[in-house]
Coordinates of C-alpha atoms in Angstrom, one line a residue:
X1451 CA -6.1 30.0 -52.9
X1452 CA -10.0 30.2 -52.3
X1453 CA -11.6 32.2 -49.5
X1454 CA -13.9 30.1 -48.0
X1455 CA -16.0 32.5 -45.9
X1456 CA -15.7 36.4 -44.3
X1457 CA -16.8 37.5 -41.0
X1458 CA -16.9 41.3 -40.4
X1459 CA -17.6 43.1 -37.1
X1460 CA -18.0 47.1 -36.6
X1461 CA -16.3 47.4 -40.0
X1462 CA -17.5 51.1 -41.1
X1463 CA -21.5 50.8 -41.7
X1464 CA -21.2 46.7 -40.5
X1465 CA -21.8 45.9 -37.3
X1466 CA -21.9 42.2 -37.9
X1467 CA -21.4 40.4 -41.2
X1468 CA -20.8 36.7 -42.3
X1469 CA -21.1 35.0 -45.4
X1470 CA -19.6 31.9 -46.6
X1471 CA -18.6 31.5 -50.2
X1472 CA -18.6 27.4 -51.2
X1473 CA -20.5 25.8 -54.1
X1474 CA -23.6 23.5 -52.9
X1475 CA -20.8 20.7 -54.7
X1476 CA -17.8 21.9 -52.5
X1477 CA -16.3 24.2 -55.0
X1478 CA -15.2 27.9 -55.1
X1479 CA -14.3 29.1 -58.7
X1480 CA -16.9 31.1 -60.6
X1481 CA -19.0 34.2 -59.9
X1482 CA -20.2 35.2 -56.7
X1483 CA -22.0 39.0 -57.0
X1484 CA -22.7 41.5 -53.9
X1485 CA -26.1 43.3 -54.7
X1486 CA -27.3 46.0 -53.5
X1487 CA -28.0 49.9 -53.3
X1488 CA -25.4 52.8 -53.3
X1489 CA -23.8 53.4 -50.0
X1490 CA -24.9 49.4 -48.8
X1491 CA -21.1 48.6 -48.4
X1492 CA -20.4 46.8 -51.6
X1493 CA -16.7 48.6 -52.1
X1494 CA -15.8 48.0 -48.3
X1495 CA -16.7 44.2 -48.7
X1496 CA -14.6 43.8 -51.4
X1497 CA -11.7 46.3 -50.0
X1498 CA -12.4 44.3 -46.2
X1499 CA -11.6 40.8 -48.2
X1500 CA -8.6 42.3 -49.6
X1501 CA -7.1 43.6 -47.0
X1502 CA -7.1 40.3 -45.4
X1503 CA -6.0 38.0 -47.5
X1504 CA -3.0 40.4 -48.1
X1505 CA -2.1 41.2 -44.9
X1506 CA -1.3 44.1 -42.4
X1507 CA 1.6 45.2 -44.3
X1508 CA 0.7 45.2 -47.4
X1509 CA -2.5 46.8 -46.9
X1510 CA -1.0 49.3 -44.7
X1511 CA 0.7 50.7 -48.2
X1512 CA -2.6 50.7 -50.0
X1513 CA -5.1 51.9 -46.9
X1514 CA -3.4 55.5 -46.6
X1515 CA -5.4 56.2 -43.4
X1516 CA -7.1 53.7 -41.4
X1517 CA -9.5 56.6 -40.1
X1518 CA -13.1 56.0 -40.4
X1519 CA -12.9 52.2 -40.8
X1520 CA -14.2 51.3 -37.1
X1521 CA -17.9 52.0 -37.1
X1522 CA -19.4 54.7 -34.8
X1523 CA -17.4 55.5 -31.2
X1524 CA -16.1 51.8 -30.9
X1525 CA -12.8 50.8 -30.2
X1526 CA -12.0 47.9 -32.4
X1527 CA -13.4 46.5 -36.2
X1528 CA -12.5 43.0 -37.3
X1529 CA -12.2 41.3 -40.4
X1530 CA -11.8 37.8 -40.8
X1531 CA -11.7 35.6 -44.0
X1532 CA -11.0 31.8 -44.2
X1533 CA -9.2 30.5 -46.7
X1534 CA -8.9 27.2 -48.5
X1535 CA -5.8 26.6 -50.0
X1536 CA -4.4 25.0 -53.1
X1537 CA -2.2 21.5 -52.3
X1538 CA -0.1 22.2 -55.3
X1539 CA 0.2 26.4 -55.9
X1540 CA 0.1 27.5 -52.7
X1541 CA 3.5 27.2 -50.4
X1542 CA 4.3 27.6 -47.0
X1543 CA 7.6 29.8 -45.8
X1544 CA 9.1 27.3 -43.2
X1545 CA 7.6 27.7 -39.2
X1546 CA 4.9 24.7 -38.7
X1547 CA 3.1 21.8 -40.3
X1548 CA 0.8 22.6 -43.5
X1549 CA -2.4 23.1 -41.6
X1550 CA -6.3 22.4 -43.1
X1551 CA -8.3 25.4 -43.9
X1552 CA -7.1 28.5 -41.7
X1553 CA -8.3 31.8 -40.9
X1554 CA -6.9 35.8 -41.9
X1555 CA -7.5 38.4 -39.7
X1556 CA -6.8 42.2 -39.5
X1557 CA -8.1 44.4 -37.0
X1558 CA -8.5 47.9 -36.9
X1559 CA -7.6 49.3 -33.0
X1560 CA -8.0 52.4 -31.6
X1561 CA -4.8 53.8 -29.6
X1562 CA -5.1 55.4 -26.5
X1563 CA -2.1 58.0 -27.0
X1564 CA -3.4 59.9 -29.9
X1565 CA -7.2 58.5 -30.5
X1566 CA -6.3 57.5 -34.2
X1567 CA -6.6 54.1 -35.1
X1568 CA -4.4 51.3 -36.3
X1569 CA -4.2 48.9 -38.8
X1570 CA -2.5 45.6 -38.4
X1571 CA -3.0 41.7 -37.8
X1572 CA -5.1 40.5 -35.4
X1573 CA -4.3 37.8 -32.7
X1574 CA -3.7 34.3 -34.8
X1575 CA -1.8 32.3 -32.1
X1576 CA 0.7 32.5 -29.9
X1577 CA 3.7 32.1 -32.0
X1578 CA 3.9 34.5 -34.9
X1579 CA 6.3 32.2 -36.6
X1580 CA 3.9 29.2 -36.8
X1581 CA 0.9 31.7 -38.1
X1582 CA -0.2 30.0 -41.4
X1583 CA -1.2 33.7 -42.7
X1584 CA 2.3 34.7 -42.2
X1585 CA 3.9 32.2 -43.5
X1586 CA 1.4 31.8 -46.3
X1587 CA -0.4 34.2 -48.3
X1588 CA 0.4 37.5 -46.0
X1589 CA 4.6 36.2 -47.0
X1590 CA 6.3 38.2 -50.3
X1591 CA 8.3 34.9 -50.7
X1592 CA 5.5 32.2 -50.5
X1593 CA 4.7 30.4 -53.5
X1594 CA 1.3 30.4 -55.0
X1595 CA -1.4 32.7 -53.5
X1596 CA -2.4 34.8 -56.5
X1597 CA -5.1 37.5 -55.7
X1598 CA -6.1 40.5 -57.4
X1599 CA -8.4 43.5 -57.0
X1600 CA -10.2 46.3 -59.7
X1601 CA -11.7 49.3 -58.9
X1602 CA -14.4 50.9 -61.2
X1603 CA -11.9 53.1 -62.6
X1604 CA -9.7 50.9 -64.7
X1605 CA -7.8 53.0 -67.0
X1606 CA -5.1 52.2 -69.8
X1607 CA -3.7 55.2 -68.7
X1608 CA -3.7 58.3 -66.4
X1609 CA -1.9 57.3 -63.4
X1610 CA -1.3 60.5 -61.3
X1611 CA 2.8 60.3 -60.0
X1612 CA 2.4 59.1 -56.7
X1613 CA 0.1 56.1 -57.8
X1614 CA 2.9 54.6 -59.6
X1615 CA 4.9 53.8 -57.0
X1616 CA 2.4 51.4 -56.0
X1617 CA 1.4 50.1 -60.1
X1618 CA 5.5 49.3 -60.2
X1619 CA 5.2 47.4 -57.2
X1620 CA 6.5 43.9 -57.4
X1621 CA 4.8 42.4 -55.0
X1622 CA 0.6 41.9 -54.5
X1623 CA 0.1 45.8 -53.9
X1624 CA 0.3 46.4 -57.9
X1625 CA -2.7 44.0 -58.2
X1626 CA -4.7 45.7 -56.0
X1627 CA -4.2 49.7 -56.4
X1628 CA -6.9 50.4 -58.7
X1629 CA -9.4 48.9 -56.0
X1630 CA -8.2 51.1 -53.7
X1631 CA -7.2 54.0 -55.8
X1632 CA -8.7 56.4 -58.1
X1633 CA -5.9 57.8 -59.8
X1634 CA -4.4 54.6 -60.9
X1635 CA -4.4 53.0 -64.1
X1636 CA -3.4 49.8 -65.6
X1637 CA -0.3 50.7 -67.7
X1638 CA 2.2 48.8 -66.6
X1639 CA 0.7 45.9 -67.8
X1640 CA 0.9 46.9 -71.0
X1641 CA 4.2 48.1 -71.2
X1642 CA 4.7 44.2 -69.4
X1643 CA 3.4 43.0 -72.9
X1644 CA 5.7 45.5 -75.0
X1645 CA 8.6 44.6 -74.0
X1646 CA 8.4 41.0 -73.8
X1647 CA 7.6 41.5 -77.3
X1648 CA 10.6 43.2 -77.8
X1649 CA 12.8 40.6 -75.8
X1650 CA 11.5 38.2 -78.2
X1651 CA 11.9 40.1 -81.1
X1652 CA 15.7 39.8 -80.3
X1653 CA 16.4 35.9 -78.9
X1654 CA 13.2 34.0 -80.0
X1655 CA 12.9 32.7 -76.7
X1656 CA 9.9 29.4 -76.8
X1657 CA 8.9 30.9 -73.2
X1658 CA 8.6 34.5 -74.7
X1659 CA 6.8 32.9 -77.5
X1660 CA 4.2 30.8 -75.8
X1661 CA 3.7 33.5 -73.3
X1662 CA 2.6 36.1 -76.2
X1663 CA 0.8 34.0 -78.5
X1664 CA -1.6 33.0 -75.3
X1665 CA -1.7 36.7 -74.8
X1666 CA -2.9 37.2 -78.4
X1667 CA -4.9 34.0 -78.2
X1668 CA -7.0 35.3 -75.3
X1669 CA -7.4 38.9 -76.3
X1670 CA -8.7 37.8 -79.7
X1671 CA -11.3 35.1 -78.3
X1672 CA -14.4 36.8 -78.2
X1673 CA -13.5 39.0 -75.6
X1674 CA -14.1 42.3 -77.1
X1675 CA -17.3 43.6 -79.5
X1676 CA -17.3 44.4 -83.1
X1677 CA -15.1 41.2 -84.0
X1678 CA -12.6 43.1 -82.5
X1679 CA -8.9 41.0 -82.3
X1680 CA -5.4 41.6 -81.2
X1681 CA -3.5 42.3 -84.7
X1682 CA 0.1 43.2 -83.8
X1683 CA 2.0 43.9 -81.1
X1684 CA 5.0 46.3 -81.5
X1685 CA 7.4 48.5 -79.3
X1686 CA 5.3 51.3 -79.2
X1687 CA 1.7 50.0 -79.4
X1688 CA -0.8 46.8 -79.0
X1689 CA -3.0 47.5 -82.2
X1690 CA -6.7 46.0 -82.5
X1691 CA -8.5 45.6 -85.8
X1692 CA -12.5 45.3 -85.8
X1693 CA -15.1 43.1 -88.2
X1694 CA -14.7 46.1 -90.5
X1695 CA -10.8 46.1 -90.8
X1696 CA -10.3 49.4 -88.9
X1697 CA -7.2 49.1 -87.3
X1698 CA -6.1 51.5 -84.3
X1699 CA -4.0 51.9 -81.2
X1700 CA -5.2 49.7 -78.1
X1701 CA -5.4 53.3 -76.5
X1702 CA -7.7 55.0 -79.4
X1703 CA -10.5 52.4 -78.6
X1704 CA -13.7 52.9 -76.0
X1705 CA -13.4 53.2 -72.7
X1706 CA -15.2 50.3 -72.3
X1707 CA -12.9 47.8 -74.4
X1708 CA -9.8 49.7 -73.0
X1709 CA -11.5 49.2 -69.3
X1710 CA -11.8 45.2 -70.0
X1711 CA -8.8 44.7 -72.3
X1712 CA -6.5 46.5 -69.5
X1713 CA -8.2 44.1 -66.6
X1714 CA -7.7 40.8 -68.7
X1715 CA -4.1 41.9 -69.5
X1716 CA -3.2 42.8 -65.7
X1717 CA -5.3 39.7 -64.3
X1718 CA -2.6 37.4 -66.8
X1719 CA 0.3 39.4 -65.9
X1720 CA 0.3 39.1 -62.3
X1721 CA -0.4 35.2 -62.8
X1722 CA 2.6 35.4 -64.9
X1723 CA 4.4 37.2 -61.8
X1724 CA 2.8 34.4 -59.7
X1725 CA 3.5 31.3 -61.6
X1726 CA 5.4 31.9 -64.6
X1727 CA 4.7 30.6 -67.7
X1728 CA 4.7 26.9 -68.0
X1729 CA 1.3 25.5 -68.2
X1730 CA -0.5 28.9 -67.7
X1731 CA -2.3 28.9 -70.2
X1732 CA -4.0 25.4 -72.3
X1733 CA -6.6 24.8 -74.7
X1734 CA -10.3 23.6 -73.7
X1735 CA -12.7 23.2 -76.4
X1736 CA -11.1 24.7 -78.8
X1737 CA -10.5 27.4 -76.7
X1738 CA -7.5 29.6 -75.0
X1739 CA -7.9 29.5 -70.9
X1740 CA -5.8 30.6 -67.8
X1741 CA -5.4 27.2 -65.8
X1742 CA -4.5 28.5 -62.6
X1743 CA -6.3 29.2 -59.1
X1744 CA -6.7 32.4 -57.2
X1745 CA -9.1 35.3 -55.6
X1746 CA -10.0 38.2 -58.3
X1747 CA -12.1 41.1 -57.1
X1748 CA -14.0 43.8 -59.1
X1749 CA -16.1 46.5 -58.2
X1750 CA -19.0 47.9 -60.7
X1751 CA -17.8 45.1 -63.4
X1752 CA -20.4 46.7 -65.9
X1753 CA -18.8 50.7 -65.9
X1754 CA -18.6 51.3 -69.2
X1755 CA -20.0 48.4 -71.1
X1756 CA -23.4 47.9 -73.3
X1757 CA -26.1 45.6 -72.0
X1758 CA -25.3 43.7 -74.2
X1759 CA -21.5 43.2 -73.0
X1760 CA -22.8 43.1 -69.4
X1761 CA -24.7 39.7 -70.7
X1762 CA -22.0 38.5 -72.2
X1763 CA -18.7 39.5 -70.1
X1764 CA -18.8 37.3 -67.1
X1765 CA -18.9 33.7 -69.2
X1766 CA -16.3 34.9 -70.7
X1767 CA -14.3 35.3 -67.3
X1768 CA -15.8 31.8 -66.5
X1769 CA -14.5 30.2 -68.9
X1770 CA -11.5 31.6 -69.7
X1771 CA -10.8 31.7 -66.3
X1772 CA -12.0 28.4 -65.4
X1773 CA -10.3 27.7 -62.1
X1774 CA -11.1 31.5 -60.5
X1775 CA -13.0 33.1 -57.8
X1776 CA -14.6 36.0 -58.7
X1777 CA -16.1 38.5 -56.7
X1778 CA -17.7 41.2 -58.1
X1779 CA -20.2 44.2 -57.1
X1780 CA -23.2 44.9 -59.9
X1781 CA -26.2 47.5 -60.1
X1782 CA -26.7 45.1 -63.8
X1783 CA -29.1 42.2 -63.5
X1784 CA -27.1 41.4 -66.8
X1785 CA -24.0 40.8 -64.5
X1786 CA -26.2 39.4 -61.7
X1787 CA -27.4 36.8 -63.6
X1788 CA -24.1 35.1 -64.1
X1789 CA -23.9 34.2 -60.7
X1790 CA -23.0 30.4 -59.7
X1791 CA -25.3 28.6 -57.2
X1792 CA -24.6 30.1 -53.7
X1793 CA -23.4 33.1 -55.7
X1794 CA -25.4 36.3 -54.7
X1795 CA -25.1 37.8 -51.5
X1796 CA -27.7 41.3 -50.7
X1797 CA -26.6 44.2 -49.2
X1798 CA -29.1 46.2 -47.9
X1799 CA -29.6 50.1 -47.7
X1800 CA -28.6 52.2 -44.6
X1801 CA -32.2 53.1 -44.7
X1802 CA -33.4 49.5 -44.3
X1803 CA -33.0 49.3 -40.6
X1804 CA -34.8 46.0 -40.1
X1805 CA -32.8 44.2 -42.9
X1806 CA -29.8 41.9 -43.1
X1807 CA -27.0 41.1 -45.3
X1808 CA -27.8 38.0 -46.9
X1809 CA -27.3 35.2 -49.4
X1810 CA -30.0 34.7 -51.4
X1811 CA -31.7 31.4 -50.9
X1812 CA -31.7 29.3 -53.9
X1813 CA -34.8 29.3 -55.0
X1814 CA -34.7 33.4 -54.8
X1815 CA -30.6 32.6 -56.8
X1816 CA -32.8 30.6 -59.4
X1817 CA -35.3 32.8 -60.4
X1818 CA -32.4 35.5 -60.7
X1819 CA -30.5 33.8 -63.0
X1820 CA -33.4 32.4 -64.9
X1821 CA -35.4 35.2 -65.5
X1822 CA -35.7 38.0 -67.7
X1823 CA -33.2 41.7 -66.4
X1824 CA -37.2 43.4 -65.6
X1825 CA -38.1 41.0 -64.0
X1826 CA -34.4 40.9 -61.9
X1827 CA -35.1 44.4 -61.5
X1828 CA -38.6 44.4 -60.1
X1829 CA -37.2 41.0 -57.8
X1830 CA -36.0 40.5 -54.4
X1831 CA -32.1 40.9 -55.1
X1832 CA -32.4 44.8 -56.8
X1833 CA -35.8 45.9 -55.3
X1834 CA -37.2 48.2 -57.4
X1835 CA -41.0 48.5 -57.7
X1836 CA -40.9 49.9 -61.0
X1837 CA -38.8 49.8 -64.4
X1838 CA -40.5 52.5 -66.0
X1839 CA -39.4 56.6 -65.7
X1840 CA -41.3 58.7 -63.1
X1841 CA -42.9 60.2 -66.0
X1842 CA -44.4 57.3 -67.5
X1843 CA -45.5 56.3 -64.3
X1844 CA -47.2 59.7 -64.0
X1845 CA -48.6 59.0 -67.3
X1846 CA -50.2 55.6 -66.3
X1847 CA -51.9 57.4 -63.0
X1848 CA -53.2 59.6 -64.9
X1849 CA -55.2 57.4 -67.5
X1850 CA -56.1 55.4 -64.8
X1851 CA -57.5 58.0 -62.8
X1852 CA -59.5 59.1 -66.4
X1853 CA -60.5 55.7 -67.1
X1854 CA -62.0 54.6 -64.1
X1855 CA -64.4 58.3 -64.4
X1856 CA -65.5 57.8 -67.4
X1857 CA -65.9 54.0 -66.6
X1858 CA -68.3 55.6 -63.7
X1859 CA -70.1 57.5 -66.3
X1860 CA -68.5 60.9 -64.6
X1861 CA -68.5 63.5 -67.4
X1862 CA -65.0 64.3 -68.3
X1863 CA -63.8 68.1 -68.4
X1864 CA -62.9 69.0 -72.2
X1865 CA -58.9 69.4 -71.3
X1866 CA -59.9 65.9 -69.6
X1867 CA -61.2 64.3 -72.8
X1868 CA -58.4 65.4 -74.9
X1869 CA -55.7 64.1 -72.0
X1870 CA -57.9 60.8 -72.2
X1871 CA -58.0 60.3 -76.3
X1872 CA -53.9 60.9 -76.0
X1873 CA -53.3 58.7 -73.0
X1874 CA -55.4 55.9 -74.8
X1875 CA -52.9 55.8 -77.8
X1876 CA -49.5 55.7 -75.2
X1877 CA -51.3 52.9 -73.0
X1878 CA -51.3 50.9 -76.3
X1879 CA -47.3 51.0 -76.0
X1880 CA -47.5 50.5 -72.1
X1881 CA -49.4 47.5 -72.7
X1882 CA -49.1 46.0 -75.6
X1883 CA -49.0 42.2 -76.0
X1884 CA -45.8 40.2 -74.5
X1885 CA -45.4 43.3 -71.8
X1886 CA -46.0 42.9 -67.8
X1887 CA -47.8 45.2 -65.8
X1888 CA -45.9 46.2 -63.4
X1889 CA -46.8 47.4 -59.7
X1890 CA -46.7 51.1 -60.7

């Protein structure tokens, strides 16, 4: 499954929204990133495309109350994705013919009893039974339609009691509760990991054993820092060991390794869940990958990680996950950069009243992914007219406001001279060779 494009009306701060997700070449796996500023509505983008592509009633579990979600004093909010679906994944429940491409939509409604709105599916045709959302991806029992979504807060542990109702869940609600929940973590997955182990440890099953070594072969490529690899797996614990030979606990590591080490081991298990083990996994270059399709969401990708991981992290989704469609929401140009052609969408602030949500053009995507992360800062995708502190920029006024006196000839002040002689040897730092001025 693929979702092709999203159309949102009076959803909480949008009053009209449409963006459509496919490759210049047709395609859809790779990254796509939402941009933009806090409170721009990158979260309810990604919650809006859940939602849909869910359904009504699983989303009802995960949306607690639907208060708040219809913008302003209207009466309605609409969101509508259409997906593309996979000829040999993706199943139909019996009710009608396979269709083409086909659209689902949820719809937040005000009732006229009580005042409080409610969530549920919007009109699709005439006959329920023949709804290809229904019998598709919004059915428990349809093959094929693996989706996923991640909050910021992806924990190896910490989930409060009431969240792990929804973690245990068997269905697509586990996959999505840390996007819509706080106090979730990621455990189960692990403990998914554990005891297949242990099943293995007593029958030696081949399934068991190709299902954990591409576990081990996945965890170990690259994906963490430090040389950092999957050791052993035991009963009790998944142990890493780094490029020193430090070997610890999975859960006595960063927050940052545990944060992408916990999504990467949820994102395999619910393809597991989805479609089992044969051929799930296959070498490419030398290389361990997941084969399979589906929809993967992830807000603030970059919490927790080093520049230098935010660079790195999302080729490594790409490739491992070669046949994916990411979504993710980034303040890092370092994540931004990743983006596939057609793959940045802008957000703009509640204060910018005379701008739109937009893809960036591809010229505007090139210079993005082709420049240096100042330069992505200072461009049209992150806005910002400076990279520098407010101090330094205070700095900078200030020797420019000197310079140009005694340019002039003015006489400086003595506190003046002495500011000047110190700002002189700072400004050697602000400019020195290989830097960019900047509009400061």
């Amino acid at each position: 499954m693929y979702v092709k494009s999203i159309k949102l009306e009076n959803v909480k701060g949008f009053k009209s929204l449409k963006f459509d997700f496919q490759r210049p070449d047709g395609t859809y796996a790779g990254w796509t990133v939402f941009v933009g500023g806090n409170a721009s509505g990158k979260s309810t983008l990604l919650k809006s495309i859940a939602l849909a592509i869910i359904g009504p009633d699983a989303g009802r579990q995960l949306l607690g109350t639907p208060s708040g979600w219809i913008a302003g004093s209207l009466h309605r909010a609409d969101a509508r994705v259409q997906i593309d679906w996979d000829k040999v994944h993706d199943g139909f429940k019996p009710g009608g013919k396979p269709p083409g491409e086909f659209h689902a939509d949820v719809r937040w409604q005000l009732e006229k009893s009580d005042n409080l709105p409610v969530f549920r599916a919007a009109p699709l045709s005439k006959n329920k039974r023949t709804d290809p959302a229904r019998r598709g991806p919004w059915n428990p029992n349809a093959p094929g339609w693996f989706s996923a979504g991640y909050g910021p807060m992806r924990r190896l542990t910490g989930s409060s009691s009431e969240s792990v109702r929804f973690s245990v869940d068997r269905g697509c609600v586990s996959r999505f509760v840390t996007l819509f929940r706080e106090d979730a973590a990621l455990s189960e997955s692990e403990t998914w990991l554990k005891t297949n182990h242990s099943r293995w440890l007593e029958n030696r099953s081949s399934d068991l054993k190709e299902l954990l070594d591409g576990m081990s072969d996945l965890l170990s490529d690259e994906l963490l820092p430090a040389g950092m690899k999957i050791s052993k797996t035991t009963v009790d614990h998944v142990y890493v060991k780094d490029g020193k030979g430090l070997e610890l606990p999975m859960r006595d590591i960063s927050d940052g390794c545990r944060s992408i080490y916990a999504t990467v081991l949820d994102l395999v298990h619910g393809m597991f869940a989805v479609y089992g083990v044969d051929g799930l996994f296959a070498k490419e270059n030398g290389k361990t990958v997941v084969t399979q399709p589906g929809v993967v969401l992830i807000d603030e990708i970059e919490a927790h990680l080093h520049p230098a991981w935010q660079r790195d992290i999302p080729e490594w989704f790409k490739q491992h996950f070669p046949r994916v469609q990411f979504f993710v929401t980034t303040h890092s140009p370092l994540v931004a950069q990743a983006a596939d052609p057609n793959g940045v969408f802008l957000l703009p602030s509640p204060t910018d009243l005379d701008a739109e949500a937009r893809a960036l053009n591809s010229e505007e995507t090139e210079r993005l992914r082709l420049g240096r992360a100042e330069k992505t800062l200072l461009g049209v995708a992150f806005g910002l007219r400076t990279v520098r502190s407010g101090w330094a920029n205070k700095m900078i006024e200030r020797w420019k406001l000197l310079n140009a006196k005694t340019k002039s000839g003015v006489p400086l002040a003595p506190v003046e001279r002495v500011d000047f002689e110190d700002l002189k040897k700072q400004m050697v730092l602000v400019f020195e060779p290989g830097q960019e001025r900047e509009n400061v």
